[in-house]
């Protein structure tokens, strides 16, 4: 690869006369050639660490039918040298004068539209060079195809300091016929022609006047090819931005990044894992009893034996299909999917030495936290292992590297710069995060979204409960995932208790591997299928809070733990207030308002109490490790009913009962999701039968997936094929971003910080008012460096989340202070009851708070 990388000193004669950066003390300047060579160094490092050469070969195999060796060499040379040309535009005399305080070629200052911009000039320098190279080919078809990529790669260069806009907007700017008036491209071309004449360089290449053929060239091709183009473009953009950031950081801060979060000493980690108590038990069982005879297994009363059998079944199936890329792990709630998935990840790593990173991705932060605790229990005594595991969300502080030598000992500037870079670019070997973070990385069009995209190369992604999001996007999701898996060499494990066969939604022939071949072996086993009995008696009437209260108070007895779930937070809060007055049993509530620490405190209380009533919203369905005796649930989607039942009689040591009722309208809450419709709810006998038999494949294949497929093939803007042909193939990044958003929230909420004292995880008192003062002081502090300030602000915001609540923007109150979009109320305690539960009515209705 290095042989293909061009020398800036040979291409740009003035590269040592021009500057790219000024040091922080303003006393030194970095030449353009030095910066470019530093960027090339990081590009090569990423290229090698992530085995990008293999990905290029995969792209060529899929995208090109047959092209000559000369054409292929030019294509690869174009890829490698995106980084070489990315800052050529900094020779702009206006940039040199305004940004670098350097007088240079002032007779060649561009017009005011270009001003001191450099990215668009760099793009045209790149385009000029490679169009000239491509024109040396004889085959016209090859020339046109390679020119397509020359324009796409020049577009990447043009955007390396900004967000990803539509490719077509950039192309139109090269003609001067952009409907929005952006003609920077053609102006940049005209300036470069003047520049070349001044420096006595070769004749300029002509630009295309029309993009119709280019944008539609592959419009009729298979969808997988279109995703390849999107993914490969995104990968190169990510690599360029990363190389530029790392190089700039090394010059400015002296921070050299040598490790991009590759999993080191994998064998040692696996050895520790295998020597844990649970794994030793599994391996002993494997040697002495596995596989157990079916008849004997049906009579098995120890649920851990079933978990072990499932664990080993999945492991064996994975080994038989180790060269495949997509794996489905469908297993009952409470069957130990998380531990099974961890083992599968390690098995994949043992078989493929190129895999160096694992992403564990969950639908909710509570699940992230819960699985981090599991990892801590397994590896907690080993600091070397735990230093390689990072939770990536807004709720935990940014992770520091364990070895201070990585940031130069006591140099704070290096330390904070390294922490920031690690977080921005996901430089962690094992990442635990949410679907939202992953989908921002896959589809977001802002620069910060794409920072870590290159980290997906040669990785393992474990996706938990992917069906928890709107089914109107399932077809797009599985299409993208399959193509990314193949292009980027990613192994993807999708796991759930109610996993739809997403194969039905895609034309991609790369079939997924079902790791549990005999699902009935577990789903029909009494320990899973009959652990909880569903009672539908309350569905004969429309439920009210009064009737529900009466039923619970009549049926509850001593030494019972009762869980009640509503699908609307308002209903849960109102029922909590009622039950506090109507029963002597302890009553607790858990909603989206409850922070992770509050949820932990609630779980601890439940474990200590013999009798308790917990009222909750759907936050209880996943990521909350509780074991209750009786359940009451407002019906919604069948997936949710199964998840809820997983909270009842979890240990399978007794008999659990769940009473389903109908109160709030699920159709309105799950608008756009066919699973929320009455015909697919427990109001029907057919759906009750599916829930009893756990026949979720039938539920999806006969009911939901055909409806999803039909919706995506309609003659409207939701048409999936049209989306891939019109938005993906034409690289309309903002449109792709908008379509692939997992959560659409148009409620217009505001953030209110309620100052009060809370009990921390270690039983220490945390004063929210002091944290607010720290936040103000840090914002006003102009003496600390940027990286240190950003890291400290992010870490402080993770603490502040304990005290921030969301309210409708229509709420009228008198805040004590406001900073940015956060409203601060000093005396927050008065708005909470004796259980630490927020009483929204007090805040929203108290007369002295109205403006």
Coordinates of N, CA, C and O in Angstrom, one line a residue, residues 517-644:
X517 N -31.2 -24.9 16.9 CA -31.9 -25.6 15.8 C -33.3 -26.2 16.3 O -34.3 -26.1 15.7
X518 N -33.2 -26.7 17.6 CA -34.4 -27.3 18.1 C -35.0 -26.4 19.2 O -34.8 -26.5 20.4
X519 N -35.7 -25.3 18.7 CA -36.2 -24.3 19.7 C -37.2 -24.9 20.7 O -37.3 -24.4 21.8
X520 N -38.0 -25.9 20.2 CA -39.0 -26.4 21.1 C -38.4 -27.1 22.3 O -39.1 -27.2 23.3
X521 N -37.2 -27.6 22.2 CA -36.5 -28.2 23.3 C -36.5 -27.3 24.5 O -36.5 -27.8 25.6
X522 N -36.5 -26.0 24.3 CA -36.4 -25.1 25.4 C -37.7 -24.3 25.5 O -38.2 -24.2 26.6
X523 N -38.3 -23.8 24.4 CA -39.5 -23.0 24.5 C -40.7 -23.8 25.1 O -41.6 -23.3 25.7
X524 N -40.7 -25.1 24.8 CA -41.8 -25.9 25.2 C -41.5 -26.7 26.5 O -42.4 -27.4 27.1
X525 N -40.3 -26.5 27.1 CA -40.0 -27.1 28.3 C -40.8 -26.5 29.5 O -40.9 -25.2 29.5
X526 N -41.4 -27.3 30.4 CA -42.2 -26.7 31.5 C -41.5 -25.6 32.3 O -42.1 -24.7 32.7
X527 N -40.2 -25.7 32.4 CA -39.5 -24.7 33.2 C -39.5 -23.3 32.6 O -39.3 -22.3 33.2
X528 N -39.7 -23.3 31.2 CA -39.8 -22.0 30.5 C -41.3 -21.7 30.1 O -41.8 -20.7 30.3
X529 N -41.9 -22.8 29.5 CA -43.2 -22.6 29.0 C -44.3 -22.5 30.0 O -45.3 -21.7 29.9
X530 N -44.1 -23.2 31.2 CA -45.2 -23.2 32.2 C -44.7 -22.6 33.5 O -45.4 -22.8 34.5
X531 N -43.6 -21.9 33.4 CA -43.1 -21.2 34.6 C -44.1 -20.1 35.1 O -44.2 -19.9 36.3
X532 N -44.8 -19.6 34.1 CA -45.8 -18.5 34.4 C -47.1 -18.8 33.6 O -47.0 -19.2 32.4
X533 N -48.2 -18.7 34.3 CA -49.5 -18.9 33.7 C -50.2 -17.6 33.4 O -50.1 -16.7 34.3
X534 N -50.7 -17.4 32.2 CA -51.4 -16.2 31.8 C -52.9 -16.3 32.2 O -53.5 -17.3 31.9
X535 N -53.4 -15.3 32.8 CA -54.8 -15.2 33.1 C -55.4 -14.1 32.3 O -55.0 -12.9 32.5
X536 N -56.5 -14.4 31.5 CA -57.1 -13.4 30.6 C -58.4 -12.9 31.1 O -59.1 -12.2 30.4
X537 N -58.8 -13.3 32.3 CA -60.1 -12.9 32.8 C -60.4 -11.5 32.9 O -61.6 -11.0 32.6
X538 N -59.4 -10.6 33.1 CA -59.7 -9.2 33.2 C -59.8 -8.5 31.8 O -60.2 -7.3 31.7
X539 N -59.6 -9.3 30.7 CA -59.7 -8.7 29.4 C -61.2 -8.7 28.9 O -61.5 -8.2 27.8
X540 N -62.1 -9.2 29.7 CA -63.5 -9.2 29.3 C -64.1 -7.8 29.5 O -65.3 -7.5 29.1
X541 N -63.4 -6.9 30.1 CA -63.9 -5.5 30.3 C -62.8 -4.5 30.1 O -61.6 -4.8 30.0
X542 N -63.2 -3.3 29.9 CA -62.2 -2.2 29.8 C -61.8 -1.8 31.2 O -62.7 -1.5 32.0
X543 N -60.5 -1.9 31.5 CA -60.1 -1.7 32.8 C -60.0 -0.2 33.2 O -59.8 0.7 32.4
X544 N -60.3 0.0 34.5 CA -60.1 1.3 35.1 C -59.1 1.2 36.3 O -58.9 0.1 36.8
X545 N -58.6 2.3 36.8 CA -57.7 2.2 37.9 C -58.4 1.7 39.2 O -57.9 0.9 40.0
X546 N -59.7 2.1 39.3 CA -60.5 1.6 40.5 C -60.6 0.1 40.5 O -60.4 -0.6 41.5
X547 N -61.0 -0.5 39.3 CA -61.2 -1.9 39.2 C -59.9 -2.7 39.4 O -59.9 -3.7 40.0
X548 N -58.9 -2.1 38.9 CA -57.6 -2.8 39.0 C -57.1 -2.8 40.5 O -56.6 -3.8 41.0
X549 N -57.3 -1.7 41.1 CA -57.0 -1.6 42.5 C -57.7 -2.6 43.4 O -57.2 -3.3 44.2
X550 N -59.0 -2.7 43.1 CA -59.8 -3.7 43.8 C -59.4 -5.1 43.6 O -59.3 -5.9 44.5
X551 N -59.0 -5.4 42.3 CA -58.6 -6.8 42.0 C -57.3 -7.1 42.7 O -57.1 -8.2 43.3
X552 N -56.4 -6.2 42.7 CA -55.1 -6.5 43.4 C -55.2 -6.6 44.9 O -54.7 -7.5 45.5
X553 N -56.0 -5.7 45.5 CA -56.1 -5.7 46.9 C -56.9 -6.9 47.4 O -56.7 -7.4 48.5
X554 N -57.7 -7.4 46.5 CA -58.5 -8.6 46.9 C -57.6 -9.9 46.8 O -57.8 -10.8 47.6
X555 N -56.7 -9.9 45.8 CA -56.0 -11.2 45.5 C -54.6 -11.3 46.2 O -54.1 -12.4 46.4
X556 N -54.0 -10.1 46.6 CA -52.7 -10.2 47.1 C -52.7 -10.7 48.6 O -53.6 -10.5 49.3
X557 N -51.7 -11.5 48.9 CA -51.6 -12.1 50.2 C -50.2 -11.8 50.7 O -49.3 -11.2 50.0
X558 N -49.9 -12.1 52.0 CA -48.6 -11.8 52.6 C -47.5 -12.6 51.8 O -47.8 -13.7 51.2
X559 N -46.3 -12.1 51.9 CA -45.1 -12.8 51.4 C -45.3 -12.9 49.8 O -44.8 -13.9 49.3
X560 N -45.9 -11.9 49.2 CA -46.0 -11.9 47.7 C -45.4 -10.6 47.2 O -45.6 -9.6 47.8
X561 N -44.8 -10.8 46.1 CA -44.2 -9.6 45.4 C -45.0 -9.4 44.1 O -45.0 -10.3 43.2
X562 N -45.6 -8.2 43.9 CA -46.5 -8.0 42.8 C -45.9 -6.9 41.9 O -45.4 -5.9 42.4
X563 N -46.0 -7.2 40.6 CA -45.5 -6.2 39.6 C -46.7 -5.8 38.7 O -47.4 -6.7 38.2
X564 N -46.8 -4.5 38.6 CA -47.9 -4.0 37.8 C -47.3 -3.1 36.7 O -46.6 -2.1 37.0
X565 N -47.6 -3.4 35.4 CA -47.0 -2.6 34.3 C -48.1 -1.9 33.5 O -49.1 -2.5 33.1
X566 N -47.9 -0.6 33.3 CA -48.8 0.3 32.4 C -48.0 0.7 31.2 O -46.7 0.7 31.2
X567 N -48.7 1.0 30.1 CA -48.0 1.4 28.9 C -47.9 2.9 28.8 O -47.3 3.5 27.9
X568 N -48.6 3.6 29.8 CA -48.5 5.1 29.8 C -47.9 5.5 31.2 O -48.4 5.0 32.2
X569 N -47.0 6.4 31.2 CA -46.4 6.8 32.5 C -47.4 7.5 33.4 O -47.4 7.3 34.6
X570 N -48.3 8.3 32.8 CA -49.3 9.0 33.6 C -50.2 8.0 34.4 O -50.5 8.2 35.5
X571 N -50.6 6.9 33.7 CA -51.4 5.9 34.4 C -50.6 5.2 35.6 O -51.1 5.0 36.6
X572 N -49.3 4.9 35.3 CA -48.5 4.4 36.4 C -48.4 5.3 37.6 O -48.5 4.9 38.7
X573 N -48.2 6.6 37.3 CA -48.0 7.5 38.4 C -49.3 7.7 39.2 O -49.3 7.8 40.4
X574 N -50.4 7.7 38.5 CA -51.7 7.9 39.2 C -52.0 6.6 40.0 O -52.5 6.7 41.1
X575 N -51.7 5.5 39.5 CA -52.0 4.2 40.2 C -51.1 4.1 41.4 O -51.5 3.6 42.5
X576 N -49.9 4.6 41.3 CA -48.9 4.6 42.4 C -49.5 5.4 43.6 O -49.5 5.0 44.8
X577 N -50.0 6.6 43.3 CA -50.6 7.5 44.3 C -51.8 6.8 45.0 O -52.0 6.9 46.2
X578 N -52.7 6.1 44.2 CA -53.8 5.4 44.7 C -53.4 4.3 45.6 O -53.9 4.2 46.8
X579 N -52.5 3.5 45.2 CA -52.1 2.3 45.9 C -51.4 2.6 47.2 O -51.5 1.9 48.2
X580 N -50.7 3.7 47.3 CA -50.1 4.1 48.5 C -51.1 4.4 49.6 O -50.9 4.1 50.8
X581 N -52.3 4.8 49.2 CA -53.4 5.1 50.2 C -54.2 3.9 50.5 O -54.8 3.9 51.6
X582 N -54.2 2.9 49.6 CA -55.2 1.8 49.8 C -54.6 0.5 50.4 O -55.3 -0.4 50.6
X583 N -53.3 0.4 50.5 CA -52.7 -0.8 51.0 C -51.6 -0.5 52.1 O -51.0 0.6 52.0
X584 N -51.4 -1.5 52.9 CA -50.3 -1.4 53.9 C -49.0 -1.9 53.4 O -48.0 -1.8 54.1
X585 N -49.1 -2.6 52.3 CA -47.9 -3.2 51.7 C -47.0 -2.0 51.2 O -47.5 -1.0 50.7
X586 N -45.7 -2.2 51.2 CA -44.8 -1.2 50.6 C -45.1 -1.1 49.1 O -45.3 -2.1 48.4
X587 N -45.2 0.2 48.6 CA -45.5 0.4 47.2 C -44.4 1.3 46.6 O -44.1 2.3 47.1
X588 N -43.8 0.8 45.5 CA -42.8 1.5 44.8 C -43.2 1.7 43.4 O -44.1 1.1 42.8
X589 N -42.5 2.6 42.7 CA -42.8 2.9 41.3 C -41.5 3.1 40.5 O -40.5 3.6 41.0
X590 N -41.5 2.6 39.3 CA -40.3 2.7 38.4 C -40.8 3.1 37.0 O -41.6 2.4 36.4
X591 N -40.3 4.3 36.6 CA -40.7 4.8 35.2 C -39.5 5.3 34.5 O -38.4 5.2 35.0
X592 N -39.7 5.9 33.4 CA -38.6 6.5 32.6 C -37.9 7.7 33.4 O -36.8 8.0 33.1
X593 N -38.6 8.2 34.4 CA -38.1 9.2 35.3 C -37.0 8.7 36.2 O -36.1 9.4 36.6
X594 N -37.0 7.4 36.5 CA -36.1 6.8 37.4 C -34.7 6.7 36.8 O -34.6 6.0 35.7
X595 N -33.7 7.2 37.4 CA -32.4 7.1 36.9 C -31.9 5.7 37.2 O -32.5 4.9 37.9
X596 N -30.7 5.4 36.6 CA -30.2 4.0 36.8 C -29.9 3.8 38.3 O -30.2 2.7 38.8
X597 N -29.4 4.8 39.0 CA -29.1 4.6 40.5 C -30.4 4.4 41.2 O -30.5 3.6 42.2
X598 N -31.5 5.2 40.8 CA -32.8 5.0 41.5 C -33.3 3.6 41.3 O -33.9 2.9 42.2
X599 N -33.1 3.1 40.1 CA -33.6 1.7 39.8 C -32.8 0.7 40.6 O -33.4 -0.3 41.1
X600 N -31.6 0.9 40.8 CA -30.8 0.0 41.6 C -31.3 0.0 43.0 O -31.4 -1.0 43.7
X601 N -31.6 1.2 43.5 CA -32.1 1.3 44.9 C -33.5 0.6 45.1 O -33.7 -0.1 46.1
X602 N -34.3 0.7 44.0 CA -35.6 0.1 44.1 C -35.4 -1.5 44.1 O -36.1 -2.2 44.8
X603 N -34.5 -2.0 43.2 CA -34.3 -3.4 43.1 C -33.7 -3.9 44.5 O -34.1 -5.0 44.9
X604 N -32.8 -3.2 45.1 CA -32.3 -3.5 46.4 C -33.4 -3.6 47.4 O -33.5 -4.6 48.2
X605 N -34.4 -2.7 47.4 CA -35.5 -2.7 48.4 C -36.4 -3.9 48.1 O -36.8 -4.6 49.1
X606 N -36.6 -4.2 46.9 CA -37.5 -5.4 46.5 C -36.8 -6.7 47.0 O -37.5 -7.6 47.6
X607 N -35.5 -6.8 46.9 CA -34.8 -8.0 47.4 C -34.9 -8.1 48.9 O -34.9 -9.2 49.4
X608 N -35.0 -7.0 49.6 CA -35.0 -7.0 51.0 C -36.4 -7.3 51.6 O -36.5 -7.9 52.7
X609 N -37.4 -6.9 50.8 CA -38.8 -7.0 51.3 C -39.4 -8.4 51.0 O -39.1 -9.0 50.0
X610 N -40.3 -8.9 51.9 CA -41.0 -10.1 51.7 C -42.3 -9.8 50.8 O -42.7 -10.7 50.0
X611 N -42.9 -8.7 51.1 CA -44.1 -8.3 50.3 C -43.8 -6.9 49.8 O -43.3 -6.0 50.5
X612 N -44.2 -6.7 48.5 CA -44.1 -5.4 47.9 C -44.9 -5.3 46.6 O -45.2 -6.3 46.0
X613 N -45.4 -4.1 46.3 CA -46.1 -3.9 45.0 C -45.2 -2.9 44.3 O -45.0 -1.7 44.7
X614 N -44.7 -3.3 43.1 CA -43.9 -2.4 42.2 C -44.8 -2.0 41.0 O -45.3 -2.9 40.3
X615 N -45.0 -0.7 40.9 CA -45.7 -0.2 39.7 C -44.7 0.4 38.7 O -43.8 1.1 39.1
X616 N -44.9 0.0 37.5 CA -43.8 0.4 36.5 C -44.4 0.7 35.1 O -45.6 0.3 34.8
X617 N -43.6 1.3 34.3 CA -43.9 1.4 32.9 C -43.0 0.3 32.2 O -42.5 -0.6 32.8
X618 N -42.9 0.4 30.9 CA -42.2 -0.7 30.1 C -40.7 -0.7 30.4 O -40.0 -1.6 29.9
X619 N -40.2 0.2 31.2 CA -38.7 0.1 31.5 C -38.4 -1.2 32.3 O -37.3 -1.6 32.4
X620 N -39.5 -1.8 32.8 CA -39.3 -3.0 33.6 C -39.1 -4.2 32.8 O -38.6 -5.3 33.3
X621 N -39.4 -4.1 31.5 CA -39.4 -5.4 30.7 C -38.0 -5.9 30.4 O -37.8 -7.1 30.1
X622 N -37.0 -5.0 30.3 CA -35.6 -5.5 30.0 C -34.6 -4.7 30.9 O -34.8 -3.5 31.1
X623 N -33.6 -5.4 31.3 CA -32.5 -4.8 32.0 C -32.8 -4.6 33.5 O -32.0 -4.0 34.1
X624 N -33.9 -5.1 34.0 CA -34.2 -5.0 35.4 C -34.2 -6.4 36.0 O -35.1 -7.2 35.7
X625 N -33.3 -6.7 36.8 CA -33.1 -8.1 37.4 C -33.9 -8.3 38.6 O -33.4 -8.1 39.7
X626 N -35.2 -8.6 38.4 CA -36.1 -8.8 39.6 C -36.8 -10.1 39.4 O -36.9 -10.6 38.2
X627 N -37.3 -10.7 40.5 CA -38.1 -11.9 40.4 C -39.3 -11.7 41.3 O -39.3 -11.7 42.5
X628 N -40.5 -11.6 40.6 CA -41.7 -11.3 41.2 C -42.6 -12.5 41.2 O -42.4 -13.4 40.4
X629 N -43.7 -12.5 42.1 CA -44.6 -13.7 42.2 C -45.8 -13.5 41.3 O -46.3 -14.5 40.6
X630 N -46.4 -12.3 41.2 CA -47.6 -12.1 40.5 C -47.4 -10.8 39.6 O -46.8 -9.9 40.0
X631 N -48.0 -10.9 38.4 CA -47.9 -9.8 37.5 C -49.2 -9.3 37.0 O -50.1 -10.1 36.8
X632 N -49.3 -8.0 36.8 CA -50.5 -7.4 36.1 C -49.9 -6.5 35.0 O -49.0 -5.7 35.2
X633 N -50.5 -6.7 33.8 CA -49.9 -5.9 32.7 C -51.0 -5.4 31.7 O -51.9 -6.2 31.3
X634 N -50.9 -4.1 31.4 CA -51.8 -3.5 30.3 C -51.2 -4.1 29.0 O -50.1 -4.0 28.7
X635 N -52.1 -4.7 28.2 CA -51.7 -5.3 27.0 C -51.1 -4.3 25.9 O -51.6 -3.2 25.8
X636 N -50.1 -4.8 25.2 CA -49.5 -3.9 24.2 C -49.1 -4.9 23.0 O -49.9 -5.5 22.4
X637 N -47.8 -5.0 22.8 CA -47.3 -5.9 21.8 C -46.9 -7.3 22.4 O -46.5 -7.4 23.5
X638 N -47.1 -8.3 21.5 CA -46.8 -9.7 22.1 C -45.4 -9.8 22.6 O -45.2 -10.5 23.5
X639 N -44.5 -9.2 21.9 CA -43.1 -9.2 22.4 C -43.0 -8.7 23.8 O -42.3 -9.3 24.7
X640 N -43.7 -7.6 24.1 CA -43.7 -7.0 25.4 C -44.3 -7.9 26.5 O -43.8 -8.0 27.6
X641 N -45.4 -8.6 26.1 CA -46.0 -9.5 27.0 C -45.0 -10.6 27.5 O -45.0 -11.0 28.6
X642 N -44.3 -11.2 26.5 CA -43.3 -12.2 26.8 C -42.2 -11.7 27.7 O -41.7 -12.4 28.6
X643 N -41.7 -10.5 27.3 CA -40.6 -9.9 28.1 C -41.1 -9.7 29.6 O -40.4 -9.9 30.5
X644 N -42.3 -9.2 29.7 CA -42.9 -9.0 31.1 C -43.0 -10.3 31.8 O -42.6 -10.3 33.0

